[in-house]
PDB file of C-alpha atoms in Angstrom:
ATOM      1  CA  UNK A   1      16.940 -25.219  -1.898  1.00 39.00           C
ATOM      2  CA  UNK A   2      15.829 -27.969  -3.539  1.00 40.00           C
ATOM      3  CA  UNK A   3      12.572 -30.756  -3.141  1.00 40.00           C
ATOM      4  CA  UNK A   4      11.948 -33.524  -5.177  1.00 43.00           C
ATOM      5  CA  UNK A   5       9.163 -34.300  -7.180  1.00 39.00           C
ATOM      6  CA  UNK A   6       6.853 -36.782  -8.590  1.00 39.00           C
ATOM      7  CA  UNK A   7       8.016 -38.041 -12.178  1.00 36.00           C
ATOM      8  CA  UNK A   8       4.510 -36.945 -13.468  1.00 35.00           C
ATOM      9  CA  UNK A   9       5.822 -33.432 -12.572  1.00 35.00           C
ATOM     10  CA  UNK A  10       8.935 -33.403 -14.935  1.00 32.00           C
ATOM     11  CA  UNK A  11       7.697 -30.837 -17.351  1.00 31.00           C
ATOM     12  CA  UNK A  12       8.736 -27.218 -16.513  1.00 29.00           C
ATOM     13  CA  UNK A  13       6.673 -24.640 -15.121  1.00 29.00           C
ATOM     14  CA  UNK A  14       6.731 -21.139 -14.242  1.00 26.00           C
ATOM     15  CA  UNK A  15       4.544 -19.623 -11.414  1.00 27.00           C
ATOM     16  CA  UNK A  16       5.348 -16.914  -8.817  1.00 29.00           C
ATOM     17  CA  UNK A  17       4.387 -15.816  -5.272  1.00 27.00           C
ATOM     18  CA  UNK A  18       4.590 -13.113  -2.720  1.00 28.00           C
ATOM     19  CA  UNK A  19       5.804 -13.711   0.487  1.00 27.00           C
ATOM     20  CA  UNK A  20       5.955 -11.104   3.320  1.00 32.00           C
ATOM     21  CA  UNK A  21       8.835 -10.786   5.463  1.00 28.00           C
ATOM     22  CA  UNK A  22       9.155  -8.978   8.263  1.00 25.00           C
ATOM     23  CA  UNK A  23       5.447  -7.465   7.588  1.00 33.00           C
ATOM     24  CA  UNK A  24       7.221  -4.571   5.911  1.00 32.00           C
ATOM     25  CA  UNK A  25       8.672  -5.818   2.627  1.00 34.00           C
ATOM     26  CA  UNK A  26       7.872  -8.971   0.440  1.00 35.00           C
ATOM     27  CA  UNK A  27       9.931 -10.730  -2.004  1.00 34.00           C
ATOM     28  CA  UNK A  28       8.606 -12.871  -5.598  1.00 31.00           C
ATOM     29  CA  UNK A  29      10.367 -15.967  -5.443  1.00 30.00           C
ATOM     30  CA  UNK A  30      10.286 -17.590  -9.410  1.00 33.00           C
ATOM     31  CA  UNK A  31      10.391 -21.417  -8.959  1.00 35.00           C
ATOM     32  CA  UNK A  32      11.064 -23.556 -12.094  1.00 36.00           C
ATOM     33  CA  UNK A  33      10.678 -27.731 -12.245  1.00 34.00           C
ATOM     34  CA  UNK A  34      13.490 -28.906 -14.312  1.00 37.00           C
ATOM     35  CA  UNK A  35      13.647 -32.356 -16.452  1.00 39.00           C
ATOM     36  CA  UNK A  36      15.368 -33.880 -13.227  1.00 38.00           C
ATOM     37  CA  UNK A  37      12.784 -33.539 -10.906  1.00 38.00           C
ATOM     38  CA  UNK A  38      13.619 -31.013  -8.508  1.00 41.00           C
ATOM     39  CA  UNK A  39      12.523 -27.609  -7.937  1.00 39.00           C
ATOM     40  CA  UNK A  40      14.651 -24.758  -8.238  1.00 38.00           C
ATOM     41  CA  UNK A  41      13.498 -21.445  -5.823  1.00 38.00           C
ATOM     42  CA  UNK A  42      15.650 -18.286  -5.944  1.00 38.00           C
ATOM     43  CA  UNK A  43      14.647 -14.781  -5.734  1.00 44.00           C
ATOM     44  CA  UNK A  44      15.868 -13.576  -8.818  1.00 38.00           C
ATOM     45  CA  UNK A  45      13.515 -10.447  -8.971  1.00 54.00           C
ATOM     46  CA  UNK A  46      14.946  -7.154  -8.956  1.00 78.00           C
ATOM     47  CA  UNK A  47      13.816  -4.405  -7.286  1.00 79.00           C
ATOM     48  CA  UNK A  48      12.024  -3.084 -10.288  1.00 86.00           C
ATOM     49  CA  UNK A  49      10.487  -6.407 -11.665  1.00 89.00           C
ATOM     50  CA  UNK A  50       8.833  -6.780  -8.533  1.00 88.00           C
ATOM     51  CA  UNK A  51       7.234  -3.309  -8.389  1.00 91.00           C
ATOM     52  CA  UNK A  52       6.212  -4.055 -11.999  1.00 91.00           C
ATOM     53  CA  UNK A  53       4.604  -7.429 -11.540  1.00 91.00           C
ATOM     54  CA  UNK A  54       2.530  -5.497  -8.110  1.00 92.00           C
ATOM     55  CA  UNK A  55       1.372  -2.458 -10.085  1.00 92.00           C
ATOM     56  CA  UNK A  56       0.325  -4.532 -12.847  1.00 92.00           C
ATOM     57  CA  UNK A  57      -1.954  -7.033 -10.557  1.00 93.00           C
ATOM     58  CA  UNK A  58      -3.188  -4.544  -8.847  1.00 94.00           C
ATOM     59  CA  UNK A  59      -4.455  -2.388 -11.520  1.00 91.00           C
ATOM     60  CA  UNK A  60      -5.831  -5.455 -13.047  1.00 93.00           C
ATOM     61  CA  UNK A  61      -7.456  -6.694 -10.239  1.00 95.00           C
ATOM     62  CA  UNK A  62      -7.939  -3.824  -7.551  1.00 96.00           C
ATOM     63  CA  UNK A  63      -5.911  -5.744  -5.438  1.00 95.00           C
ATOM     64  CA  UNK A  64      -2.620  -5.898  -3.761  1.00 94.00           C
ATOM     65  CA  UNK A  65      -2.347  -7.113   0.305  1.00 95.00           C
ATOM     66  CA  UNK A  66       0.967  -7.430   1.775  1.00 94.00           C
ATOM     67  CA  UNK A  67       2.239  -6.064  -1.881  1.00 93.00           C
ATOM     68  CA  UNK A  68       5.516  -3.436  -1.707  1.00 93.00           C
ATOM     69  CA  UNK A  69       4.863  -0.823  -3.704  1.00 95.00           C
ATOM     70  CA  UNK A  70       7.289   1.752  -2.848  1.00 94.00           C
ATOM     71  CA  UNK A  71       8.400   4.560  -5.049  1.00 94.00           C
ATOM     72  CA  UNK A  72       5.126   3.612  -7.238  1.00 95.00           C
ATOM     73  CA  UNK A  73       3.681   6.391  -9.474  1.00 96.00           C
ATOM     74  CA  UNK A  74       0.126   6.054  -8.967  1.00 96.00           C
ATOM     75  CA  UNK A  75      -1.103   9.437  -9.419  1.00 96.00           C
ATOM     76  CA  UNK A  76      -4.621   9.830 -10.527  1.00 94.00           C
ATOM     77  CA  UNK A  77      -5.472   6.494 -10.704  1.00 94.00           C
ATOM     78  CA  UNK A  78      -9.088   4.737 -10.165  1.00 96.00           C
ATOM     79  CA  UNK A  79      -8.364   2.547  -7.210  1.00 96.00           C
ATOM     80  CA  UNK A  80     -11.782   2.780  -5.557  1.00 97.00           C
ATOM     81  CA  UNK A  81     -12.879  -0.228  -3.424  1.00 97.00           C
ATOM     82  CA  UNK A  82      -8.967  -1.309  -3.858  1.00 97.00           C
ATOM     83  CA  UNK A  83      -7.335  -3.971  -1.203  1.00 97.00           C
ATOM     84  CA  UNK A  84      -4.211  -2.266   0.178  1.00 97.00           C
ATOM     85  CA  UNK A  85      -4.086  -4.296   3.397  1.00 97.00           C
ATOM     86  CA  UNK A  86      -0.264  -3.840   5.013  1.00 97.00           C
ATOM     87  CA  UNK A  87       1.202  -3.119   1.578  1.00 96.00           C
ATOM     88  CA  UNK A  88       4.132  -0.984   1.650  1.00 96.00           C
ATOM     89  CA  UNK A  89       3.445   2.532  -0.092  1.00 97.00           C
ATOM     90  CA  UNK A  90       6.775   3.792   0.949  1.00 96.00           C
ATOM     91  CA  UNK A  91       7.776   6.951  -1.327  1.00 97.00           C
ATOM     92  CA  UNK A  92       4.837   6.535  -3.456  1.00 97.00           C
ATOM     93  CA  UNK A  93       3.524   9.099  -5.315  1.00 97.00           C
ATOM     94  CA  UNK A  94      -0.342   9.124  -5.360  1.00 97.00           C
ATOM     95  CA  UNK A  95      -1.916  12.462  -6.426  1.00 97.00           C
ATOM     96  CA  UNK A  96      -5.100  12.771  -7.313  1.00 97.00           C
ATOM     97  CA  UNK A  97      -5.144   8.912  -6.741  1.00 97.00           C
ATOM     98  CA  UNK A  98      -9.121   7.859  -5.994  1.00 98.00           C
ATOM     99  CA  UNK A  99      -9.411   5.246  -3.422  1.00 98.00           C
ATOM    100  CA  UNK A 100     -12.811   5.808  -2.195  1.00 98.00           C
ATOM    101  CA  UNK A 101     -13.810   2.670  -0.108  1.00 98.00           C
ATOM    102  CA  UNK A 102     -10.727   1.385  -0.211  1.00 98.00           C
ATOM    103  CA  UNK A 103      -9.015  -0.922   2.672  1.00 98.00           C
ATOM    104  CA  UNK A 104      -5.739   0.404   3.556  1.00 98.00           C
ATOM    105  CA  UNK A 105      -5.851  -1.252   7.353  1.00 98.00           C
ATOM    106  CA  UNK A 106      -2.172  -1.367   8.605  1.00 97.00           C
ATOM    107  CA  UNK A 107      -0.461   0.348   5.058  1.00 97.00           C
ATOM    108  CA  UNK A 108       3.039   2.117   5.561  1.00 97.00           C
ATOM    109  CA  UNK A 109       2.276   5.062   3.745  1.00 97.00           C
ATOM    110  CA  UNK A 110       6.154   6.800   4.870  1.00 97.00           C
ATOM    111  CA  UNK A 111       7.395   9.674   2.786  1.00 97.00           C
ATOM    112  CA  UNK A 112       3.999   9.391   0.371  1.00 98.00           C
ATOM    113  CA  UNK A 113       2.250  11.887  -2.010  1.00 98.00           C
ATOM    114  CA  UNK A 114      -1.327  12.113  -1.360  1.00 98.00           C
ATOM    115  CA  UNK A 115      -2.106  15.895  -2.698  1.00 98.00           C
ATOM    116  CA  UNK A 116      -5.705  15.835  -3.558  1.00 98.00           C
ATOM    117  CA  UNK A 117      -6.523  11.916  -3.155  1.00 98.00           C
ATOM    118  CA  UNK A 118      -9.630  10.715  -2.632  1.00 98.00           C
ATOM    119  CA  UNK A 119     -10.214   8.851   0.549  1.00 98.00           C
ATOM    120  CA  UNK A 120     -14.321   9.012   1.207  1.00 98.00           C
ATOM    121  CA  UNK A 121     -14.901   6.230   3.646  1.00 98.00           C
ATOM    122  CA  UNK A 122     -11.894   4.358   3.347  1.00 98.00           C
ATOM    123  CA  UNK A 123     -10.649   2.339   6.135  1.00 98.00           C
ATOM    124  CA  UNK A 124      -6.800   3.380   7.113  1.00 98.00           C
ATOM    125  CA  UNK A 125      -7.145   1.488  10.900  1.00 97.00           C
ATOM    126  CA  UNK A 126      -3.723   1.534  12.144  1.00 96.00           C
ATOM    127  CA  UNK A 127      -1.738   2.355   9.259  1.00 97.00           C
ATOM    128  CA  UNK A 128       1.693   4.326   9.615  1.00 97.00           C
ATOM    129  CA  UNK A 129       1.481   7.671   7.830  1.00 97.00           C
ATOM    130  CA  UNK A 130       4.647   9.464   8.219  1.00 97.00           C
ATOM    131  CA  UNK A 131       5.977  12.509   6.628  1.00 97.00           C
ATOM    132  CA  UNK A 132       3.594  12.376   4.325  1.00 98.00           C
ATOM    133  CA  UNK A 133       1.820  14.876   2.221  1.00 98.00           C
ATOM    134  CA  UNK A 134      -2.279  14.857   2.302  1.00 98.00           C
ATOM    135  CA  UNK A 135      -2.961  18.547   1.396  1.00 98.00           C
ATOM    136  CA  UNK A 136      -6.191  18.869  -0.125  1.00 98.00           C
ATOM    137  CA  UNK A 137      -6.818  15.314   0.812  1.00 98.00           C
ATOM    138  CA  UNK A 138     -10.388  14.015   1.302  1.00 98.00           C
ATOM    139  CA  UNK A 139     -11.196  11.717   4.220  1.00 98.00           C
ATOM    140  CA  UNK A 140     -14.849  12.041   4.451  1.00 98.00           C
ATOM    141  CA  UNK A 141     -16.457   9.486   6.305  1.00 98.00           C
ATOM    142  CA  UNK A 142     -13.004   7.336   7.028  1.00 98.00           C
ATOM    143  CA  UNK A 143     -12.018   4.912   9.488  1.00 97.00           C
ATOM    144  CA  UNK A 144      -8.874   6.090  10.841  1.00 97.00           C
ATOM    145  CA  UNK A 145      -8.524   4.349  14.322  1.00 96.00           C
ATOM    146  CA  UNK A 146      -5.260   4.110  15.560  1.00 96.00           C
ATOM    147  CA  UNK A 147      -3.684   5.756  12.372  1.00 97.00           C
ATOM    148  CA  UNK A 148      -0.500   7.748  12.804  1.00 96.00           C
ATOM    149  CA  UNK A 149      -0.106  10.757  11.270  1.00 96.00           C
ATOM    150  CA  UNK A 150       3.304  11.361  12.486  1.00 96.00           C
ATOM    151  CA  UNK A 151       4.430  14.715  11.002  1.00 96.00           C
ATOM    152  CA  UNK A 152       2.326  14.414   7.595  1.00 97.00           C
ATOM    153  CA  UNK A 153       0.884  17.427   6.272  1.00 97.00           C
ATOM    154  CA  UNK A 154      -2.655  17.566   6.466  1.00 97.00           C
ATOM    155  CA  UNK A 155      -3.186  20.960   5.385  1.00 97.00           C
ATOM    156  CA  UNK A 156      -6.814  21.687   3.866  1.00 97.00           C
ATOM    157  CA  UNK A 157      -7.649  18.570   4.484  1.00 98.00           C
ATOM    158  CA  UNK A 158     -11.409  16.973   4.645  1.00 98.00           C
ATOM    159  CA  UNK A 159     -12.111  14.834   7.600  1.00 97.00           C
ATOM    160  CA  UNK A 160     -15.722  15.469   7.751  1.00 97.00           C
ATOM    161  CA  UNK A 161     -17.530  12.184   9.602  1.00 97.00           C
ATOM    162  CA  UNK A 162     -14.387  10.303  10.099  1.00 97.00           C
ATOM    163  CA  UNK A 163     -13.956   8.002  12.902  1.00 94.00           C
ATOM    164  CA  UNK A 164     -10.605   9.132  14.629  1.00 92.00           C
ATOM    165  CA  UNK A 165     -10.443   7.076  17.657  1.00 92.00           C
ATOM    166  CA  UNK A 166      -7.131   6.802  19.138  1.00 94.00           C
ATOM    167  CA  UNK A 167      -5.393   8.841  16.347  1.00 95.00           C
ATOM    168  CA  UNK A 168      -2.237  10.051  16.425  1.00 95.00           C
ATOM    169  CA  UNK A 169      -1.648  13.737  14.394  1.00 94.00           C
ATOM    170  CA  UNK A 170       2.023  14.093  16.837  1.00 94.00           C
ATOM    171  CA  UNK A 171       3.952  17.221  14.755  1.00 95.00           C
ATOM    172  CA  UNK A 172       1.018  16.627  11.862  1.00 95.00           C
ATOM    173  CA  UNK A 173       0.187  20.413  10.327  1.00 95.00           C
ATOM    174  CA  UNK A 174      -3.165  21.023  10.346  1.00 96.00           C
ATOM    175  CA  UNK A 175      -4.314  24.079   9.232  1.00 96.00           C
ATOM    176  CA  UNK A 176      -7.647  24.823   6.895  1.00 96.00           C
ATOM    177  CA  UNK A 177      -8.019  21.081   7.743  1.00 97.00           C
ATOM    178  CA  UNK A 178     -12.007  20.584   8.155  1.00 97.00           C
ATOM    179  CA  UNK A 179     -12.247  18.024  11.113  1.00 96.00           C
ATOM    180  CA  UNK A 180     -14.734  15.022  11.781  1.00 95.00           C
ATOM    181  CA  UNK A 181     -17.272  17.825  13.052  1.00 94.00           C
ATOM    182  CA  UNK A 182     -16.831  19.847  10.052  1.00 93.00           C
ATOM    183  CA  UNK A 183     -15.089  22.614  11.929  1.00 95.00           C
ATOM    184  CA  UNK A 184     -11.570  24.047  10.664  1.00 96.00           C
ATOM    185  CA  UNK A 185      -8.410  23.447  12.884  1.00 95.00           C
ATOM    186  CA  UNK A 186      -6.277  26.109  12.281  1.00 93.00           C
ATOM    187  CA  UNK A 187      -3.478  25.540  15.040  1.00 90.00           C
ATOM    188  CA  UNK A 188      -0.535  25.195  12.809  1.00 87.00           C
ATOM    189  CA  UNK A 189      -1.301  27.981  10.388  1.00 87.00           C
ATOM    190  CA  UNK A 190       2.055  30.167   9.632  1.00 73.00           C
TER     191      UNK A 190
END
């Protein structure tokens, strides 16, 4: 694809963006303005680079919307107050990962590690958490409305004060898992 520029323009540049696709996955495009005037856009990011250029922004700036982070390693760290809108945290591994106050509205948290995060009033409205592990988990104070907890292990987990309107715990094991009332549900203990 290719767009031609003003002359004033002819000296190259680098600069990148993310675009979302499909609101599950997003792509860096690299664009480069040669000496001829036109603009050159290819998405010549692996895989890898991508993940690399998303963990380092968001650890520099405590925020990442729309970002795919899948497979990340993010265990234990300081994420509190982060912006996670709709990224993609498929696979990720996040122990002891603090995100207290963090917004996480509409992640994709599939297959994730969560053992022992820190959620305290973080607001996870509507995002898809599947098959994922939260054992030992805090969610004190939370906004969970219309999360799905679709088979994700929720075993000892704190939920003390959090708002689960229209939540959706279908197959999710809950046992030692203090609830919004601060009573233990112990219905899927073996």
């Amino acid at each position: 694809m290719s767009f031609i520029i003003p002359y004033h323009f002819q000296k190259k540049i680098l600069f990148g963006f993310t675009l979302m696709l499909i609101g599950l996955t997003s792509h860096i495009l690299e664009a480069e303005i040669s000496t001829e005037t036109q603009i050159s856009v290819t998405t010549a990011f692996s895989q890898t680079e991508r993940l690399r250029r998303h963990l380092k922004y968001l650890k520099k700036t405590k925020s990442c919307p729309y970002c795919d982070l899948s497979r990340a390693n993010l265990s234990g760290v300081d994420l509190n107050g982060a912006d996670l809108r709709r990224s993609v945290l498929t696979g990720a591994v996040m122990k002891d990962i603090k995100l207290i106050g963090a917004n996480l509205t509409g992640a994709v948290l599939y297959g994730a590690n969560l053992k022992g995060a820190n959620l305290n009033k973080a607001n996870l409205t509507g995002a898809y958490i599947v098959n994922a592990n939260l054992t030992k988990t805090t969610l004190k104070k939370a906004v969970l409305k219309g999360t799905i907890f679709f088979k994700t292990n929720l075993r000892a987990a704190d939920m003390t004060g959090a708002d689960l309107k229209e939540i959706n715990l279908t197959d999710a094991l809950l046992c030692q898992t203090r609830m919004p009332s601060g009573e233990r549900n112990n219905s899927n203990c073996d």
